[in-house]
Coordinates of C-alpha atoms in Angstrom, one line a residue:
M1 CA 90.0 -91.3 63.0
T2 CA 92.0 -89.8 60.1
M3 CA 90.5 -86.7 58.6
V4 CA 90.3 -86.8 54.8
C5 CA 91.3 -83.4 53.5
H6 CA 90.4 -81.9 50.1
R7 CA 93.3 -80.2 48.3
P8 CA 92.1 -77.5 46.0
E9 CA 93.2 -76.9 42.4
G10 CA 96.4 -75.0 41.9
L11 CA 96.2 -71.3 42.6
E12 CA 97.4 -70.5 39.1
Q13 CA 94.5 -72.4 37.7
L14 CA 92.0 -70.7 40.0
E15 CA 93.6 -67.3 39.1
A16 CA 92.8 -68.1 35.5
Q17 CA 89.3 -69.2 36.2
T18 CA 88.3 -66.3 38.6
N19 CA 88.7 -62.6 38.9
F20 CA 91.0 -62.8 41.9
T21 CA 94.8 -62.4 41.9
K22 CA 97.1 -65.1 43.2
R23 CA 97.7 -63.1 46.4
E24 CA 94.0 -62.6 47.0
L25 CA 93.4 -66.3 46.5
Q26 CA 96.1 -67.1 49.1
V27 CA 94.5 -64.8 51.6
L28 CA 91.1 -66.3 51.0
Y29 CA 92.4 -69.8 51.2
R30 CA 94.1 -69.2 54.6
G31 CA 90.8 -68.0 55.9
F32 CA 88.9 -70.9 54.4
K33 CA 91.3 -73.5 55.9
N34 CA 91.3 -71.8 59.2
E35 CA 87.6 -72.3 59.5
C36 CA 87.4 -75.5 57.5
P37 CA 90.6 -77.6 58.1
S38 CA 89.2 -80.5 56.0
G39 CA 89.1 -78.2 52.9
V40 CA 85.3 -78.6 52.5
V41 CA 82.3 -76.9 54.2
N42 CA 79.1 -78.7 55.0
E43 CA 75.8 -76.8 55.4
E44 CA 76.0 -76.5 59.2
T45 CA 79.5 -75.0 59.1
F46 CA 78.4 -72.7 56.3
K47 CA 75.5 -71.4 58.4
Q48 CA 77.8 -70.8 61.3
I49 CA 80.3 -68.8 59.2
Y50 CA 77.4 -66.8 57.6
A51 CA 76.0 -66.0 61.1
Q52 CA 79.4 -64.4 61.9
F53 CA 78.8 -62.0 59.1
F54 CA 75.2 -61.3 60.1
P55 CA 75.0 -61.7 63.9
H56 CA 72.0 -61.0 66.1
G57 CA 73.9 -58.1 67.6
G58 CA 77.0 -56.1 66.9
D59 CA 78.4 -54.5 63.8
F60 CA 79.1 -56.2 60.5
L61 CA 82.3 -57.9 61.7
P62 CA 83.4 -60.9 59.7
K63 CA 85.5 -63.3 61.8
L64 CA 86.7 -65.4 59.0
Q65 CA 90.4 -64.5 58.5
G66 CA 91.1 -62.9 55.1
L67 CA 87.4 -62.2 54.3
S68 CA 87.9 -58.7 55.6
K69 CA 89.4 -58.1 52.2
W70 CA 86.2 -59.4 50.7
V71 CA 84.1 -57.0 52.8
S72 CA 86.3 -54.1 51.9
L73 CA 85.8 -54.9 48.2
H74 CA 82.0 -55.3 48.7
P75 CA 80.9 -53.2 51.7
P76 CA 77.4 -53.6 53.1
S77 CA 74.8 -51.3 51.6
P78 CA 74.1 -48.1 53.7
H79 CA 70.4 -49.0 53.2
L80 CA 70.8 -52.3 55.1
P81 CA 70.7 -52.5 58.9
L82 CA 73.8 -53.6 60.9
Y83 CA 71.6 -55.9 63.0
F84 CA 70.0 -59.0 61.6
A85 CA 67.4 -61.6 62.6
D86 CA 67.8 -65.3 62.0
A87 CA 69.9 -65.8 58.9
S88 CA 69.8 -69.6 58.9
T89 CA 67.0 -70.0 56.2
Y90 CA 68.7 -67.7 53.7
A91 CA 72.1 -69.3 54.5
H92 CA 70.5 -72.7 53.6
Y93 CA 69.5 -71.3 50.1
L94 CA 72.9 -69.7 49.7
F95 CA 74.6 -73.0 50.5
N96 CA 72.6 -74.7 47.8
A97 CA 73.7 -72.1 45.3
F98 CA 77.4 -72.4 46.3
D99 CA 77.1 -76.2 46.2
T100 CA 76.9 -76.4 42.4
T101 CA 77.5 -80.1 42.2
Q102 CA 74.8 -80.8 44.9
T103 CA 77.1 -83.0 46.9
G104 CA 76.2 -81.5 50.3
S105 CA 79.6 -79.8 50.6
V106 CA 81.3 -76.7 49.3
K107 CA 85.0 -76.9 48.3
F108 CA 87.3 -73.9 48.1
E109 CA 87.0 -73.9 44.3
D110 CA 83.2 -73.6 44.6
F111 CA 83.6 -70.8 47.2
V112 CA 85.9 -68.6 45.3
S113 CA 84.1 -69.2 42.0
A114 CA 80.9 -67.8 43.5
L115 CA 82.7 -64.9 45.2
S116 CA 84.4 -64.0 41.9
I117 CA 81.0 -63.7 40.2
L118 CA 79.3 -61.9 43.0
L119 CA 82.1 -59.4 43.6
R120 CA 83.7 -58.9 40.2
G121 CA 81.5 -60.7 37.6
T122 CA 79.7 -59.0 34.8
V123 CA 76.0 -58.0 35.2
H124 CA 75.1 -61.0 33.1
E125 CA 77.2 -63.4 35.2
K126 CA 75.7 -62.0 38.4
L127 CA 72.1 -62.4 37.1
R128 CA 72.8 -66.0 36.0
W129 CA 74.1 -66.7 39.5
T130 CA 71.1 -65.1 41.1
F131 CA 68.7 -67.1 38.9
N132 CA 70.4 -70.2 40.2
L133 CA 69.9 -69.1 43.7
Y134 CA 66.2 -68.6 43.1
D135 CA 65.9 -71.9 41.2
I136 CA 65.8 -73.9 44.4
N137 CA 65.0 -77.3 42.9
K138 CA 67.4 -76.8 40.0
D139 CA 64.9 -77.7 37.3
G140 CA 66.0 -74.7 35.2
Y141 CA 62.9 -72.5 36.0
I142 CA 61.8 -70.3 38.9
N143 CA 58.2 -70.7 40.1
K144 CA 56.4 -68.3 42.3
E145 CA 56.8 -70.5 45.4
E146 CA 60.6 -70.6 45.0
M147 CA 60.7 -66.8 44.6
M148 CA 58.6 -66.4 47.6
D149 CA 60.8 -68.7 49.7
I150 CA 63.9 -66.7 48.9
V151 CA 62.4 -63.3 49.3
K152 CA 60.7 -64.3 52.6
A153 CA 64.0 -65.6 53.9
I154 CA 65.7 -62.3 53.1
Y155 CA 62.9 -60.3 54.7
D156 CA 62.9 -62.6 57.8
M157 CA 66.6 -62.0 58.1
M158 CA 66.6 -58.2 57.8
G159 CA 63.0 -57.0 57.9
K160 CA 62.6 -57.0 61.6
Y161 CA 65.2 -54.3 62.0
T162 CA 64.5 -52.1 59.0
Y163 CA 63.0 -48.7 59.4
P164 CA 60.1 -48.3 58.8
V165 CA 59.3 -51.8 59.9
L166 CA 58.1 -53.9 57.0
K167 CA 54.5 -55.2 57.0
E168 CA 53.9 -58.9 57.2
D169 CA 52.6 -59.1 53.7
T170 CA 55.4 -57.1 52.1
P171 CA 57.3 -60.2 50.8
R172 CA 54.1 -61.5 49.1
Q173 CA 53.5 -58.1 47.5
H174 CA 57.1 -57.9 46.3
V175 CA 56.9 -61.3 44.7
D176 CA 53.5 -60.7 43.1
V177 CA 54.8 -57.6 41.3
F178 CA 58.2 -59.1 40.3
F179 CA 56.8 -62.4 39.1
Q180 CA 54.1 -60.7 37.0
K181 CA 56.8 -58.7 35.3
M182 CA 59.1 -61.6 34.8
D183 CA 56.7 -64.3 33.6
K184 CA 56.4 -62.8 30.1
N185 CA 54.3 -65.6 28.6
K186 CA 52.2 -66.1 31.7
D187 CA 52.9 -69.9 32.0
G188 CA 53.5 -69.8 35.7
I189 CA 57.3 -70.2 35.5
V190 CA 60.2 -67.8 34.8
T191 CA 62.9 -69.1 32.4
L192 CA 66.5 -67.9 32.5
D193 CA 65.9 -65.8 29.4
E194 CA 62.8 -64.2 30.9
F195 CA 64.7 -63.5 34.1
L196 CA 67.7 -61.9 32.3
E197 CA 65.4 -59.8 30.0
S198 CA 63.2 -58.6 32.9
C199 CA 66.1 -57.6 35.1
Q200 CA 68.0 -55.7 32.5
E201 CA 65.0 -53.8 31.3
D202 CA 63.6 -52.8 34.8
D203 CA 65.7 -50.6 37.0
N204 CA 63.6 -51.4 40.1
I205 CA 64.3 -55.1 39.7
M206 CA 68.0 -54.5 39.2
K207 CA 68.2 -52.2 42.3
S208 CA 66.4 -54.8 44.4
L209 CA 68.7 -57.6 43.2
Q210 CA 71.8 -55.4 44.0
L211 CA 70.4 -54.8 47.4
F212 CA 69.9 -58.5 48.0
Q213 CA 73.4 -59.2 46.8
N214 CA 74.7 -57.1 49.6
V215 CA 73.5 -59.8 52.0
M216 CA 75.3 -62.2 49.6

């Protein structure tokens, strides 16, 4: 069976569209193609790659060639443990955020566009990307259940190994406080404008979002 390969846009075009240099894009593309010869990543492969970043044991050692540069640019927070629990649920939500066209696959262009925002984007760009991550059903709003799903996935991934150990109801408490602050008009949903305003006026929310971005 012949493999159908996706050829990405020219590096010059990607250089213009992202915050990476042509050399950095070349390094990232080699790593991407090494893991994904077809040029696209499905969810299962994405989870496998993500698990290499956050294994059950061992240090934070990415095995995707070229992404060592990524990690050197964006090292793990000293507040995060080096040992993680099951990351598959959070990886599922991340994949949905990377898959901007909702096709069930992520191309190199999608990959580097997201990395560009997460690593070198403005605060506003990062917050918009994070809003998209939390907006699981892509209806333009975040409801409390969506926020709970994301936060619980993060706590399930890292909470078991934190010190002190997190209580079982910690995610719910976290969501209750944040949602109350963000839902300005108390209509049960958080709009993009409410999200941006709340994050930028509350240092605690910003610090938490920055911490979560370290698990990408």
